[in-house]
Amino acid sequence: MLVVAATDVGRMRSGNQDAYVVEELRSGEGWALLAVADGMGGHAAGEVASSLAVQILQERVAAAQSAWTGGSDAAVGLREAALAAHAGIVAAQQANPAYAGMGTTLTAAVVAGPEVAIVHTGDSRAYRVRKGGSIEMLTEDHSVVGELVRAGRLTEEQAMHHPQRNLLTSALGAPGPVRIDTRVATWDVGDILILCTDGLANLVTAAELAEAARDPAGLDTLPARLVELANDRGGYDNVTVVATVRER
Ligand code: MN
């Protein structure tokens, strides 16, 4: 099973606060865990939040996954893992004043053969690129700008350049209620699943993402090609891309 990833600090930031997971879960059965997390918080606390989130996610999924029969079980398990990650980040904040205010997005998927279970909070994204080239976003941005796009008051293009595009309405570790979305999508043989942080999504449109995914250069190089594209356009933020394809 081909599961690929690339992450980069970008051209402007001094540290990389993004984290990711790509892990095959059941050898030869077409199961895998993919995740991206985009941390926020001063003095490298964002790095702590995103790495804590993916670490707790991986532990919870590893402990629970053998009991899952398909995407629905995986979605329930992913929600529990995301809640555990939120609790872990809140506990770390309380234990160390330097971690006050840290948080992270989390977009994670368990590929379970023909199904893809997704858990999501924040403004990282999951996309499904069909074999024919069409692309759909499988997540909703939990951001002020994302809400304006859904209300039809901003276009995707306008949102990419909006000065308030970094204002999140939900993140792990944030005070107040955290919105954790789950869904189970299906995908066909040849479809590609892509997860990415906003460092890509703010610089590369969905149409360009679909075009890159269908490039004859292949899936192996897709994350690195997308990171390069974001950096060529300014690389204003950390960039992380993970991807996989349904092979059978
Ligand atoms: Mn970011």
Coordinates of C-alpha atoms and ligand atoms in Angstrom, one line a residue:
M1 CA 0.0 0.0 0.0
L2 CA 1.4 3.4 -1.1
V3 CA 1.1 6.1 1.6
V4 CA 3.3 9.1 1.1
A5 CA 4.0 12.4 2.9
A6 CA 6.1 15.6 2.8
T7 CA 6.4 18.4 5.3
D8 CA 8.4 21.6 5.1
V9 CA 9.0 24.7 7.2
G10 CA 8.3 26.9 4.2
R11 CA 10.1 30.1 3.3
M12 CA 9.1 32.5 6.1
R13 CA 8.8 30.6 9.4
S14 CA 11.6 29.7 11.7
G15 CA 10.2 26.4 12.9
N16 CA 7.8 23.7 11.7
Q17 CA 4.7 23.4 13.9
D18 CA 3.0 20.9 11.6
A19 CA 3.0 17.2 12.3
Y20 CA 1.8 14.2 10.4
V21 CA 1.2 10.4 10.5
V22 CA 1.3 7.9 7.7
E23 CA 1.0 4.3 8.9
E24 CA -0.2 1.1 7.3
L25 CA -2.5 -0.6 9.9
R26 CA -3.2 -4.1 8.6
S27 CA -0.6 -5.4 6.3
G28 CA -2.0 -6.4 2.9
E29 CA -5.7 -5.5 3.9
G30 CA -5.8 -1.9 2.5
W31 CA -6.0 -0.3 6.0
A32 CA -4.0 2.8 6.9
L33 CA -3.9 5.8 9.2
L34 CA -3.2 9.2 7.8
A35 CA -3.2 12.5 9.7
V36 CA -2.0 16.1 9.6
A37 CA -1.9 18.5 12.5
D38 CA -1.1 22.2 12.4
G39 CA 0.0 23.5 15.8
M40 CA -0.3 27.1 17.1
G41 CA 1.1 28.8 20.2
G42 CA 4.2 30.8 21.0
H43 CA 7.7 29.6 21.9
A44 CA 7.5 26.3 20.0
A45 CA 4.3 25.4 22.0
G46 CA 2.5 24.8 18.7
E47 CA 5.0 22.1 17.9
V48 CA 4.3 20.5 21.3
A49 CA 0.5 20.6 20.6
S50 CA 0.6 19.1 17.1
S51 CA 3.1 16.3 18.0
L52 CA 1.1 15.5 21.2
A53 CA -2.1 15.2 19.1
V54 CA -0.6 12.9 16.5
Q55 CA 1.1 10.8 19.2
I56 CA -2.1 10.3 21.2
L57 CA -4.0 9.6 18.0
Q58 CA -1.5 6.9 17.0
E59 CA -1.6 5.3 20.4
R60 CA -5.4 5.2 20.5
V61 CA -5.8 3.9 17.0
A62 CA -3.1 1.2 17.6
A63 CA -4.9 0.0 20.7
A64 CA -8.5 0.0 19.2
Q65 CA -8.2 -0.8 15.5
S66 CA -8.1 -4.6 15.7
A67 CA -11.8 -4.5 16.8
W68 CA -12.9 -2.3 14.0
T69 CA -14.9 -4.0 11.2
G70 CA -15.1 -1.0 8.9
G71 CA -15.4 2.7 8.4
S72 CA -18.2 3.3 11.0
D73 CA -16.3 1.7 13.8
A74 CA -13.1 3.6 12.7
A75 CA -15.0 6.9 12.8
V76 CA -16.2 6.3 16.3
G77 CA -12.7 5.3 17.4
L78 CA -11.2 8.3 15.6
R79 CA -13.6 10.6 17.5
E80 CA -12.5 9.0 20.8
A81 CA -8.9 9.5 19.8
A82 CA -9.4 13.1 19.0
L83 CA -11.1 13.8 22.3
A84 CA -8.2 12.0 24.1
A85 CA -5.8 14.3 22.2
H86 CA -7.8 17.4 23.2
A87 CA -7.7 16.2 26.9
G88 CA -4.0 15.5 26.6
I89 CA -3.2 19.0 25.3
V90 CA -5.4 20.6 28.0
A91 CA -3.6 18.6 30.7
A92 CA -0.2 19.7 29.3
Q93 CA -1.3 23.3 29.4
Q94 CA -2.3 23.0 33.0
A95 CA 1.0 21.3 33.9
N96 CA 3.2 23.9 32.2
P97 CA 2.5 27.7 32.0
A98 CA 4.7 27.9 28.8
Y99 CA 2.0 25.8 27.1
A100 CA -0.9 28.1 27.9
G101 CA -2.9 28.9 24.8
M102 CA -1.4 26.2 22.6
G103 CA -3.6 24.2 20.3
T104 CA -3.7 22.3 17.0
T105 CA -5.8 21.4 14.1
L106 CA -6.3 17.7 13.5
T107 CA -7.5 16.0 10.3
A108 CA -7.1 12.3 10.4
A109 CA -8.4 9.4 8.2
V110 CA -8.5 5.7 8.6
V111 CA -8.6 4.0 5.2
A112 CA -10.6 0.8 5.6
G113 CA -10.6 -0.9 2.2
P114 CA -13.4 0.8 0.3
E115 CA -14.2 3.2 3.1
V116 CA -12.5 6.3 4.5
A117 CA -13.3 7.3 8.1
I118 CA -12.4 10.9 8.8
V119 CA -12.2 13.0 12.0
H120 CA -11.6 16.7 11.8
T121 CA -11.2 19.9 13.7
G122 CA -9.7 23.2 12.6
D123 CA -8.7 24.3 9.1
S124 CA -6.5 21.5 7.8
R125 CA -8.3 19.6 5.0
A126 CA -9.1 16.2 3.4
Y127 CA -9.7 15.9 -0.3
R128 CA -10.8 13.0 -2.5
V129 CA -9.6 13.2 -6.1
R130 CA -11.5 10.9 -8.4
K131 CA -9.9 8.7 -11.0
G132 CA -11.5 11.0 -13.6
G133 CA -9.9 14.1 -12.1
S134 CA -12.7 15.7 -10.2
I135 CA -11.9 16.8 -6.6
E136 CA -14.1 17.1 -3.5
M137 CA -13.3 18.5 -0.1
L138 CA -14.3 16.0 2.6
T139 CA -13.9 18.5 5.5
E140 CA -15.3 21.9 6.4
D141 CA -12.8 24.6 7.5
H142 CA -13.6 25.5 11.1
S143 CA -12.7 29.1 10.6
V144 CA -14.4 32.5 10.3
V145 CA -13.5 32.6 6.6
G146 CA -14.7 29.0 6.1
E147 CA -18.1 30.0 7.4
L148 CA -18.3 32.9 5.0
V149 CA -17.4 30.6 2.1
R150 CA -20.1 28.2 3.1
A151 CA -22.6 31.0 3.4
G152 CA -21.8 32.0 -0.2
R153 CA -20.3 35.4 0.9
L154 CA -16.7 34.6 -0.2
T155 CA -15.3 32.6 -3.0
E156 CA -12.6 29.9 -2.4
E157 CA -10.1 32.3 -4.2
Q158 CA -11.1 35.3 -1.9
A159 CA -10.8 33.1 1.2
M160 CA -7.2 32.2 0.2
H161 CA -6.2 35.8 0.5
H162 CA -8.5 37.0 3.3
P163 CA -6.6 38.8 6.1
Q164 CA -8.6 36.9 8.8
R165 CA -8.1 33.4 7.2
N166 CA -6.1 32.3 10.3
L167 CA -9.0 32.8 12.8
L168 CA -10.1 29.3 13.8
T169 CA -13.5 28.5 15.3
S170 CA -12.3 25.1 16.7
A171 CA -9.0 23.5 17.5
L172 CA -7.8 20.8 19.9
G173 CA -6.6 22.5 23.2
A174 CA -8.8 25.6 22.5
P175 CA -11.0 26.9 25.4
G176 CA -14.7 26.3 25.0
P177 CA -16.5 23.6 23.1
V178 CA -14.4 21.9 20.5
R179 CA -16.2 20.9 17.3
I180 CA -15.1 17.4 16.1
D181 CA -16.6 16.3 12.8
T182 CA -16.6 12.7 11.7
R183 CA -17.8 11.2 8.5
V184 CA -17.4 8.0 6.5
A185 CA -16.8 8.5 2.8
T186 CA -16.4 5.8 0.1
W187 CA -13.8 5.8 -2.6
D188 CA -13.2 3.8 -5.8
V189 CA -10.2 2.0 -7.1
G190 CA -7.8 4.7 -8.5
D191 CA -9.2 7.5 -6.2
I192 CA -6.6 9.5 -4.3
L193 CA -7.0 10.8 -0.7
I194 CA -5.0 13.9 0.2
L195 CA -4.8 15.5 3.6
C196 CA -3.0 18.9 3.9
T197 CA -2.4 21.9 6.2
D198 CA -3.4 25.4 5.4
G199 CA 0.1 26.2 4.3
L200 CA -0.8 24.4 1.1
A201 CA -4.6 25.2 0.9
N202 CA -3.9 29.0 1.1
L203 CA -1.6 28.9 -1.9
V204 CA -2.9 26.1 -4.1
T205 CA -6.5 25.8 -5.3
A206 CA -8.5 22.5 -5.3
A207 CA -8.3 22.5 -9.1
E208 CA -4.5 22.7 -9.0
L209 CA -4.4 20.0 -6.4
A210 CA -6.5 17.7 -8.6
E211 CA -4.2 18.4 -11.6
A212 CA -1.1 17.7 -9.6
A213 CA -2.6 14.4 -8.3
R214 CA -3.3 13.2 -11.9
D215 CA 0.2 14.2 -13.2
P216 CA 2.0 11.3 -14.7
A217 CA 4.9 12.0 -12.3
G218 CA 2.8 9.7 -9.9
L219 CA 1.7 9.6 -6.3
D220 CA 5.2 8.9 -4.9
T221 CA 6.3 12.4 -5.7
L222 CA 2.9 14.2 -5.2
P223 CA 3.5 15.5 -1.6
A224 CA 7.0 16.8 -2.5
R225 CA 5.6 18.5 -5.7
L226 CA 2.8 20.2 -3.8
V227 CA 5.2 21.4 -1.1
E228 CA 7.5 22.8 -3.8
L229 CA 4.5 24.6 -5.4
A230 CA 3.5 26.2 -2.1
N231 CA 7.1 27.3 -1.6
D232 CA 7.4 28.7 -5.1
R233 CA 4.4 30.9 -4.3
G234 CA 5.9 32.4 -1.2
G235 CA 5.9 29.5 1.3
Y236 CA 4.3 31.8 3.9
D237 CA 3.6 28.9 6.3
N238 CA 4.6 25.4 7.2
V239 CA 3.3 23.0 4.6
T240 CA 2.4 19.4 5.1
V241 CA 0.8 16.9 2.6
V242 CA 0.0 13.2 3.0
A243 CA -1.7 11.1 0.4
T244 CA -2.7 7.6 -0.6
V245 CA -4.5 5.8 -3.4
R246 CA -7.0 3.0 -3.4
E247 CA -5.2 0.2 -5.2
R248 CA -7.9 -2.5 -5.2
Ligands
MN1 MN -0.6 26.5 9.1

